[in-house]
Amino acid sequence: TLFFELLRDLEEAGARLTRERLLAGIEGLHALPREENARVHPMTLHKAKGLEFDTVVLPGLGRGSGRNDPPLLRWLETVDEAGNERLVLAPMRPAWEKKEGPAAAYIRELEKHKEAHEAARLLYVAVTRARRRLHLLGHAEPDASGDVGPAKGSLLAHLWPALGHHWEGLEAPEEEPPTETGRHPAGPRLLRPAPGWQPPGPPADVPLPSLVEEEEPSRDIEFDWAGDLARVVGVVAHRLLQHLALHGDPGAGFEPLRGHARTLLRREGLDGEPLEEALALVATAVGNTLASERGRWILDRNHREARCELPLTALLDGRPRHLVVDRTFVDAEGTRWIIDYKTGRHEGGDPEAFLDQEKERYRTQLEAYAAAFRLLEPERPLRVALYHPMLDGWREWEPG
């Protein structure tokens, strides 16, 4: 899929497709995880900025930052007393000198302080990603005098004033006798629990009648009868509504999104007449939403705790359920709204009767979402709703 997307991007860029351009593009391709199905998201601290998770695990906090080779030239941009910009340069020390010059030592110390502040900032970003649980994993070792502490430059060193007491009950292992060569055996020095320490008991078992996880069955219900074209229209309409809720300008209408919608439809394999037909349907769904007061209310970015395409895993009726909520937020009165988009078309008949039938058809799905949220927010008022962009249709109710 990534390879064919690369071909599309090169074609859309208008550049002549050459062997060199293709090979250069292939070198930049990497396999991507299926984020929508992943239960664990490994990522760097930089990538985690702006995201939140119920549980965050930070391993390896006791590792030092390592040493970098000294650069050939250090420099520092500064301002003198008159406000003029100045550049301080300090070359690498010569091989015959034991110490670097005072200018180089001064710049190096400033860089160390900057790196320490940046590490503290990244650590703050990491620990504030957790909504409910935060697990900090790190190690400390005794120094030559027997005092236990973290490695210099490690993230644990920033946390040590608050967490250092957790290491007070641990003892260093006894020194092993030297070998016949007079050297101590190699290997890591381990800290052991104090005598008499007992681990806490395990948590209570969670009864699971089956090891087969029950996936949400209803994400594709509306497309079973409507064919591939309706399925693609639904996928692209969902993506555009998510984009509008997170980053877009609902007041600008659909036209600024037309080019993006065309690209998304092409990536789903459409071209020619089917592409134009699907684009018209997507324009109707998104345009109706933006023209509707209720649609703009759904997409309003000022709602509290607003999320789009939110994955949830909950134990419902004794079975694990994996759910994805199209749109959820808390309104000004403190009510949690759970809204599911249904982009299927209705041709002929009574539209109100059709919406009533859709409500009954998807009641079980929406009430499963509500049951999952009640496990997280048992005291919060909650309402569920179906929104049909093609009709600007709406059905809401308080789940039982």
PDB file of C-alpha atoms in Angstrom, residues 86-323:
ATOM      1  CA  ARG A  86      28.665  38.540  19.367  1.00  0.00           C
ATOM      2  CA  LEU A  87      29.929  35.081  18.437  1.00  0.00           C
ATOM      3  CA  VAL A  88      32.332  33.257  20.776  1.00  0.00           C
ATOM      4  CA  LEU A  89      34.401  30.506  19.125  1.00  0.00           C
ATOM      5  CA  ALA A  90      36.481  27.845  20.880  1.00  0.00           C
ATOM      6  CA  PRO A  91      38.408  25.194  18.923  1.00  0.00           C
ATOM      7  CA  MET A  92      38.957  21.601  20.061  1.00  0.00           C
ATOM      8  CA  ARG A  93      41.951  21.182  22.361  1.00  0.00           C
ATOM      9  CA  PRO A  94      45.197  20.091  20.675  1.00  0.00           C
ATOM     10  CA  ALA A  95      46.301  16.506  21.239  1.00  0.00           C
ATOM     11  CA  TRP A  96      49.325  17.626  23.302  1.00  0.00           C
ATOM     12  CA  GLU A  97      47.152  19.627  25.741  1.00  0.00           C
ATOM     13  CA  LYS A  98      45.601  17.880  28.746  1.00  0.00           C
ATOM     14  CA  LYS A  99      42.804  20.395  29.270  1.00  0.00           C
ATOM     15  CA  GLU A 100      40.634  22.391  26.937  1.00  0.00           C
ATOM     16  CA  GLY A 101      40.784  26.160  26.989  1.00  0.00           C
ATOM     17  CA  PRO A 102      38.593  28.271  29.296  1.00  0.00           C
ATOM     18  CA  ALA A 103      36.304  29.421  26.456  1.00  0.00           C
ATOM     19  CA  ALA A 104      35.653  25.842  25.316  1.00  0.00           C
ATOM     20  CA  ALA A 105      35.076  24.683  28.918  1.00  0.00           C
ATOM     21  CA  TYR A 106      32.629  27.556  29.487  1.00  0.00           C
ATOM     22  CA  ILE A 107      30.607  26.780  26.338  1.00  0.00           C
ATOM     23  CA  ARG A 108      30.611  23.051  27.172  1.00  0.00           C
ATOM     24  CA  GLU A 109      29.168  23.732  30.622  1.00  0.00           C
ATOM     25  CA  LEU A 110      26.450  25.927  29.135  1.00  0.00           C
ATOM     26  CA  GLU A 111      25.570  23.171  26.688  1.00  0.00           C
ATOM     27  CA  LYS A 112      25.344  20.672  29.555  1.00  0.00           C
ATOM     28  CA  HIS A 113      22.907  22.942  31.375  1.00  0.00           C
ATOM     29  CA  LYS A 114      20.821  23.338  28.215  1.00  0.00           C
ATOM     30  CA  GLU A 115      20.715  19.574  27.725  1.00  0.00           C
ATOM     31  CA  ALA A 116      19.646  19.093  31.345  1.00  0.00           C
ATOM     32  CA  HIS A 117      16.812  21.616  30.967  1.00  0.00           C
ATOM     33  CA  GLU A 118      15.705  19.974  27.714  1.00  0.00           C
ATOM     34  CA  ALA A 119      15.723  16.532  29.383  1.00  0.00           C
ATOM     35  CA  ALA A 120      13.595  17.881  32.236  1.00  0.00           C
ATOM     36  CA  ARG A 121      11.160  19.385  29.735  1.00  0.00           C
ATOM     37  CA  LEU A 122      10.843  16.089  27.869  1.00  0.00           C
ATOM     38  CA  LEU A 123      10.326  14.239  31.134  1.00  0.00           C
ATOM     39  CA  TYR A 124       7.518  16.636  32.039  1.00  0.00           C
ATOM     40  CA  VAL A 125       5.928  16.000  28.629  1.00  0.00           C
ATOM     41  CA  ALA A 126       6.164  12.238  29.167  1.00  0.00           C
ATOM     42  CA  VAL A 127       4.686  12.043  32.676  1.00  0.00           C
ATOM     43  CA  THR A 128       1.800  14.379  31.801  1.00  0.00           C
ATOM     44  CA  ARG A 129       0.633  12.114  28.957  1.00  0.00           C
ATOM     45  CA  ALA A 130      -1.042   9.774  31.478  1.00  0.00           C
ATOM     46  CA  ARG A 131      -4.699  10.220  32.400  1.00  0.00           C
ATOM     47  CA  ARG A 132      -5.005   7.467  35.025  1.00  0.00           C
ATOM     48  CA  ARG A 133      -1.824   5.456  35.577  1.00  0.00           C
ATOM     49  CA  LEU A 134       1.875   6.248  35.236  1.00  0.00           C
ATOM     50  CA  HIS A 135       4.592   3.579  35.572  1.00  0.00           C
ATOM     51  CA  LEU A 136       8.184   4.779  36.038  1.00  0.00           C
ATOM     52  CA  LEU A 137      10.892   2.131  35.511  1.00  0.00           C
ATOM     53  CA  GLY A 138      14.499   2.876  36.365  1.00  0.00           C
ATOM     54  CA  HIS A 139      17.555   1.540  38.151  1.00  0.00           C
ATOM     55  CA  ALA A 140      20.231   2.983  40.419  1.00  0.00           C
ATOM     56  CA  GLU A 141      23.651   1.663  41.422  1.00  0.00           C
ATOM     57  CA  PRO A 142      25.959   2.187  44.411  1.00  0.00           C
ATOM     58  CA  ASP A 143      29.054   4.283  43.883  1.00  0.00           C
ATOM     59  CA  ALA A 144      32.514   3.628  45.317  1.00  0.00           C
ATOM     60  CA  SER A 145      31.417   4.832  48.764  1.00  0.00           C
ATOM     61  CA  GLY A 146      28.300   2.650  48.744  1.00  0.00           C
ATOM     62  CA  ASP A 147      25.811   5.481  48.208  1.00  0.00           C
ATOM     63  CA  VAL A 148      23.029   4.491  45.825  1.00  0.00           C
ATOM     64  CA  GLY A 149      22.090   6.941  43.092  1.00  0.00           C
ATOM     65  CA  PRO A 150      21.117   7.233  39.438  1.00  0.00           C
ATOM     66  CA  ALA A 151      23.537   7.734  36.566  1.00  0.00           C
ATOM     67  CA  LYS A 152      24.456  11.326  35.837  1.00  0.00           C
ATOM     68  CA  GLY A 153      22.452  12.772  32.989  1.00  0.00           C
ATOM     69  CA  SER A 154      19.689  10.171  33.344  1.00  0.00           C
ATOM     70  CA  LEU A 155      16.021  11.098  33.551  1.00  0.00           C
ATOM     71  CA  LEU A 156      15.857   9.343  36.901  1.00  0.00           C
ATOM     72  CA  ALA A 157      18.357  11.880  38.236  1.00  0.00           C
ATOM     73  CA  HIS A 158      15.721  14.595  37.760  1.00  0.00           C
ATOM     74  CA  LEU A 159      13.204  12.515  39.741  1.00  0.00           C
ATOM     75  CA  TRP A 160      15.624  11.342  42.422  1.00  0.00           C
ATOM     76  CA  PRO A 161      14.772  14.019  45.054  1.00  0.00           C
ATOM     77  CA  ALA A 162      11.164  12.754  45.007  1.00  0.00           C
ATOM     78  CA  LEU A 163      11.704   9.038  44.327  1.00  0.00           C
ATOM     79  CA  GLY A 164      15.084   8.259  45.860  1.00  0.00           C
ATOM     80  CA  HIS A 165      13.576   6.954  49.123  1.00  0.00           C
ATOM     81  CA  HIS A 166      12.188   3.931  47.241  1.00  0.00           C
ATOM     82  CA  TRP A 167      15.753   2.593  47.000  1.00  0.00           C
ATOM     83  CA  GLU A 168      16.444   2.889  50.729  1.00  0.00           C
ATOM     84  CA  GLY A 169      15.242  -0.653  51.508  1.00  0.00           C
ATOM     85  CA  LEU A 170      17.515  -2.277  48.932  1.00  0.00           C
ATOM     86  CA  GLU A 171      20.949  -3.665  49.620  1.00  0.00           C
ATOM     87  CA  ALA A 172      23.878  -4.105  47.274  1.00  0.00           C
ATOM     88  CA  PRO A 173      25.008  -7.738  46.725  1.00  0.00           C
ATOM     89  CA  GLU A 174      27.968  -9.011  48.624  1.00  0.00           C
ATOM     90  CA  GLU A 175      31.311  -8.605  46.869  1.00  0.00           C
ATOM     91  CA  GLU A 176      32.295 -11.815  45.119  1.00  0.00           C
ATOM     92  CA  PRO A 177      35.839 -13.096  45.692  1.00  0.00           C
ATOM     93  CA  PRO A 178      38.351 -12.428  42.924  1.00  0.00           C
ATOM     94  CA  THR A 179      39.237 -15.124  40.431  1.00  0.00           C
ATOM     95  CA  GLU A 180      42.640 -16.772  40.094  1.00  0.00           C
ATOM     96  CA  THR A 181      43.753 -13.857  37.918  1.00  0.00           C
ATOM     97  CA  GLY A 182      43.037 -11.448  40.756  1.00  0.00           C
ATOM     98  CA  ARG A 183      40.121  -9.839  38.936  1.00  0.00           C
ATOM     99  CA  HIS A 184      36.538  -9.719  40.067  1.00  0.00           C
ATOM    100  CA  PRO A 185      34.117 -11.579  37.817  1.00  0.00           C
ATOM    101  CA  ALA A 186      32.480  -9.408  35.182  1.00  0.00           C
ATOM    102  CA  GLY A 187      28.778  -8.736  35.218  1.00  0.00           C
ATOM    103  CA  PRO A 188      26.235  -6.154  36.326  1.00  0.00           C
ATOM    104  CA  ARG A 189      25.967  -5.210  39.970  1.00  0.00           C
ATOM    105  CA  LEU A 190      22.461  -6.040  41.156  1.00  0.00           C
ATOM    106  CA  LEU A 191      20.467  -4.557  44.011  1.00  0.00           C
ATOM    107  CA  ARG A 192      18.575  -7.091  46.099  1.00  0.00           C
ATOM    108  CA  PRO A 193      15.584  -6.689  48.417  1.00  0.00           C
ATOM    109  CA  ALA A 194      16.247  -6.477  52.122  1.00  0.00           C
ATOM    110  CA  PRO A 195      15.934  -9.743  54.126  1.00  0.00           C
ATOM    111  CA  GLY A 196      12.337 -10.580  54.933  1.00  0.00           C
ATOM    112  CA  TRP A 197      10.855  -8.502  52.115  1.00  0.00           C
ATOM    113  CA  GLN A 198       7.765 -10.071  50.548  1.00  0.00           C
ATOM    114  CA  PRO A 199       6.150  -9.065  47.261  1.00  0.00           C
ATOM    115  CA  PRO A 200       2.520  -7.936  47.385  1.00  0.00           C
ATOM    116  CA  GLY A 201      -0.142 -10.475  46.524  1.00  0.00           C
ATOM    117  CA  PRO A 202      -1.514 -10.696  42.988  1.00  0.00           C
ATOM    118  CA  PRO A 203      -4.731  -8.849  42.097  1.00  0.00           C
ATOM    119  CA  ALA A 204      -8.009 -10.712  41.935  1.00  0.00           C
ATOM    120  CA  ASP A 205      -8.590 -12.798  38.823  1.00  0.00           C
ATOM    121  CA  VAL A 206     -10.782 -11.365  36.091  1.00  0.00           C
ATOM    122  CA  PRO A 207     -13.147 -14.081  34.810  1.00  0.00           C
ATOM    123  CA  LEU A 208     -13.011 -14.396  31.041  1.00  0.00           C
ATOM    124  CA  PRO A 209     -15.320 -17.011  29.566  1.00  0.00           C
ATOM    125  CA  SER A 210     -13.477 -17.021  26.246  1.00  0.00           C
ATOM    126  CA  LEU A 211     -10.017 -16.142  24.995  1.00  0.00           C
ATOM    127  CA  VAL A 212     -11.488 -15.024  21.693  1.00  0.00           C
ATOM    128  CA  GLU A 213     -11.791 -11.254  21.771  1.00  0.00           C
ATOM    129  CA  GLU A 214     -15.054  -9.944  20.397  1.00  0.00           C
ATOM    130  CA  GLU A 215     -14.346  -7.157  17.939  1.00  0.00           C
ATOM    131  CA  GLU A 216     -16.905  -4.460  17.391  1.00  0.00           C
ATOM    132  CA  PRO A 217     -19.175  -5.979  14.734  1.00  0.00           C
ATOM    133  CA  SER A 218     -21.056  -2.899  13.717  1.00  0.00           C
ATOM    134  CA  ARG A 219     -18.472  -0.603  12.115  1.00  0.00           C
ATOM    135  CA  ASP A 220     -19.316  -1.946   8.649  1.00  0.00           C
ATOM    136  CA  ILE A 221     -23.026  -2.709   9.076  1.00  0.00           C
ATOM    137  CA  GLU A 222     -24.194   0.174   6.932  1.00  0.00           C
ATOM    138  CA  PHE A 223     -22.012  -0.886   4.011  1.00  0.00           C
ATOM    139  CA  ASP A 224     -23.083  -4.562   3.836  1.00  0.00           C
ATOM    140  CA  TRP A 225     -25.974  -3.750   1.525  1.00  0.00           C
ATOM    141  CA  ALA A 226     -24.645  -0.661  -0.158  1.00  0.00           C
ATOM    142  CA  GLY A 227     -21.578  -1.915  -2.045  1.00  0.00           C
ATOM    143  CA  ASP A 228     -17.989  -0.766  -2.251  1.00  0.00           C
ATOM    144  CA  LEU A 229     -18.821   2.769  -3.398  1.00  0.00           C
ATOM    145  CA  ALA A 230     -20.880   3.504  -0.280  1.00  0.00           C
ATOM    146  CA  ARG A 231     -18.170   1.933   1.879  1.00  0.00           C
ATOM    147  CA  VAL A 232     -15.511   4.239   0.415  1.00  0.00           C
ATOM    148  CA  VAL A 233     -17.796   7.268   0.744  1.00  0.00           C
ATOM    149  CA  GLY A 234     -18.319   6.412   4.411  1.00  0.00           C
ATOM    150  CA  VAL A 235     -14.600   6.009   5.094  1.00  0.00           C
ATOM    151  CA  VAL A 236     -13.654   9.321   3.452  1.00  0.00           C
ATOM    152  CA  ALA A 237     -16.586  11.230   4.984  1.00  0.00           C
ATOM    153  CA  HIS A 238     -15.558   9.990   8.444  1.00  0.00           C
ATOM    154  CA  ARG A 239     -11.969  11.161   7.859  1.00  0.00           C
ATOM    155  CA  LEU A 240     -13.057  14.602   6.712  1.00  0.00           C
ATOM    156  CA  LEU A 241     -15.442  15.048   9.645  1.00  0.00           C
ATOM    157  CA  GLN A 242     -12.640  14.042  11.991  1.00  0.00           C
ATOM    158  CA  HIS A 243     -10.323  16.576  10.314  1.00  0.00           C
ATOM    159  CA  LEU A 244     -12.934  19.322  10.676  1.00  0.00           C
ATOM    160  CA  ALA A 245     -13.512  18.535  14.350  1.00  0.00           C
ATOM    161  CA  LEU A 246      -9.776  18.619  15.106  1.00  0.00           C
ATOM    162  CA  HIS A 247      -8.247  21.188  12.769  1.00  0.00           C
ATOM    163  CA  GLY A 248     -10.734  22.538  10.246  1.00  0.00           C
ATOM    164  CA  ASP A 249     -12.823  25.669   9.876  1.00  0.00           C
ATOM    165  CA  PRO A 250     -16.515  24.642   9.703  1.00  0.00           C
ATOM    166  CA  GLY A 251     -17.433  28.107   8.501  1.00  0.00           C
ATOM    167  CA  ALA A 252     -15.372  27.721   5.307  1.00  0.00           C
ATOM    168  CA  GLY A 253     -17.671  25.039   3.844  1.00  0.00           C
ATOM    169  CA  PHE A 254     -16.693  21.996   1.823  1.00  0.00           C
ATOM    170  CA  GLU A 255     -14.820  23.634  -1.078  1.00  0.00           C
ATOM    171  CA  PRO A 256     -11.442  23.963   0.727  1.00  0.00           C
ATOM    172  CA  LEU A 257     -11.620  20.201   1.350  1.00  0.00           C
ATOM    173  CA  ARG A 258     -12.545  19.138  -2.195  1.00  0.00           C
ATOM    174  CA  GLY A 259      -8.975  18.503  -3.314  1.00  0.00           C
ATOM    175  CA  HIS A 260      -8.185  16.564  -0.141  1.00  0.00           C
ATOM    176  CA  ALA A 261     -11.371  14.510  -0.550  1.00  0.00           C
ATOM    177  CA  ARG A 262     -10.437  13.671  -4.158  1.00  0.00           C
ATOM    178  CA  THR A 263      -6.996  12.494  -3.015  1.00  0.00           C
ATOM    179  CA  LEU A 264      -8.475  10.298  -0.277  1.00  0.00           C
ATOM    180  CA  LEU A 265     -10.921   8.720  -2.753  1.00  0.00           C
ATOM    181  CA  ARG A 266      -8.091   7.989  -5.171  1.00  0.00           C
ATOM    182  CA  ARG A 267      -6.156   6.326  -2.401  1.00  0.00           C
ATOM    183  CA  GLU A 268      -9.152   4.060  -1.870  1.00  0.00           C
ATOM    184  CA  GLY A 269      -8.833   2.929  -5.489  1.00  0.00           C
ATOM    185  CA  LEU A 270     -11.454   5.075  -7.246  1.00  0.00           C
ATOM    186  CA  ASP A 271     -10.955   6.834 -10.555  1.00  0.00           C
ATOM    187  CA  GLY A 272     -12.976   8.173 -13.452  1.00  0.00           C
ATOM    188  CA  GLU A 273     -16.771   8.188 -13.162  1.00  0.00           C
ATOM    189  CA  PRO A 274     -16.908   6.268  -9.826  1.00  0.00           C
ATOM    190  CA  LEU A 275     -14.527   8.845  -8.362  1.00  0.00           C
ATOM    191  CA  GLU A 276     -16.732  11.753  -9.419  1.00  0.00           C
ATOM    192  CA  GLU A 277     -19.861  10.007  -8.130  1.00  0.00           C
ATOM    193  CA  ALA A 278     -18.225   9.296  -4.771  1.00  0.00           C
ATOM    194  CA  LEU A 279     -16.904  12.866  -4.560  1.00  0.00           C
ATOM    195  CA  ALA A 280     -20.415  14.217  -5.044  1.00  0.00           C
ATOM    196  CA  LEU A 281     -21.726  12.001  -2.240  1.00  0.00           C
ATOM    197  CA  VAL A 282     -18.904  13.014   0.103  1.00  0.00           C
ATOM    198  CA  ALA A 283     -19.584  16.674  -0.727  1.00  0.00           C
ATOM    199  CA  THR A 284     -23.247  16.157   0.159  1.00  0.00           C
ATOM    200  CA  ALA A 285     -22.475  14.451   3.492  1.00  0.00           C
ATOM    201  CA  VAL A 286     -19.861  16.963   4.639  1.00  0.00           C
ATOM    202  CA  GLY A 287     -21.677  19.962   3.133  1.00  0.00           C
ATOM    203  CA  ASN A 288     -24.942  19.047   4.893  1.00  0.00           C
ATOM    204  CA  THR A 289     -23.067  18.756   8.194  1.00  0.00           C
ATOM    205  CA  LEU A 290     -21.405  22.161   7.811  1.00  0.00           C
ATOM    206  CA  ALA A 291     -24.652  23.820   6.721  1.00  0.00           C
ATOM    207  CA  SER A 292     -26.535  22.430   9.718  1.00  0.00           C
ATOM    208  CA  GLU A 293     -26.550  24.127  13.104  1.00  0.00           C
ATOM    209  CA  ARG A 294     -26.573  20.698  14.719  1.00  0.00           C
ATOM    210  CA  GLY A 295     -23.706  19.529  12.512  1.00  0.00           C
ATOM    211  CA  ARG A 296     -21.569  22.524  13.458  1.00  0.00           C
ATOM    212  CA  TRP A 297     -22.412  21.869  17.117  1.00  0.00           C
ATOM    213  CA  ILE A 298     -21.178  18.295  16.773  1.00  0.00           C
ATOM    214  CA  LEU A 299     -17.875  19.480  15.244  1.00  0.00           C
ATOM    215  CA  ASP A 300     -17.362  22.406  17.635  1.00  0.00           C
ATOM    216  CA  ARG A 301     -13.796  22.347  18.962  1.00  0.00           C
ATOM    217  CA  ASN A 302     -14.795  24.237  22.129  1.00  0.00           C
ATOM    218  CA  HIS A 303     -16.450  21.186  23.696  1.00  0.00           C
ATOM    219  CA  ARG A 304     -14.691  19.756  26.737  1.00  0.00           C
ATOM    220  CA  GLU A 305     -12.976  16.353  26.531  1.00  0.00           C
ATOM    221  CA  ALA A 306     -13.744  16.138  22.804  1.00  0.00           C
ATOM    222  CA  ARG A 307     -12.342  13.149  20.899  1.00  0.00           C
ATOM    223  CA  CYS A 308     -12.792  11.667  17.425  1.00  0.00           C
ATOM    224  CA  GLU A 309     -12.406   8.017  16.406  1.00  0.00           C
ATOM    225  CA  LEU A 310     -11.771   7.159  20.066  1.00  0.00           C
ATOM    226  CA  PRO A 311     -10.795   3.485  20.625  1.00  0.00           C
ATOM    227  CA  LEU A 312     -12.158   1.864  23.796  1.00  0.00           C
ATOM    228  CA  THR A 313     -11.678  -1.603  25.269  1.00  0.00           C
ATOM    229  CA  ALA A 314     -14.139  -2.691  27.958  1.00  0.00           C
ATOM    230  CA  LEU A 315     -15.326  -5.882  29.631  1.00  0.00           C
ATOM    231  CA  LEU A 316     -19.045  -5.985  28.781  1.00  0.00           C
ATOM    232  CA  ASP A 317     -21.271  -8.931  29.672  1.00  0.00           C
ATOM    233  CA  GLY A 318     -18.178 -10.898  30.643  1.00  0.00           C
ATOM    234  CA  ARG A 319     -16.450 -10.434  27.276  1.00  0.00           C
ATOM    235  CA  PRO A 320     -13.780  -7.951  26.111  1.00  0.00           C
ATOM    236  CA  ARG A 321     -15.166  -5.534  23.515  1.00  0.00           C
ATOM    237  CA  HIS A 322     -13.071  -3.279  21.308  1.00  0.00           C
ATOM    238  CA  LEU A 323     -15.060  -0.221  20.246  1.00  0.00           C
TER     239      LEU A 323
END
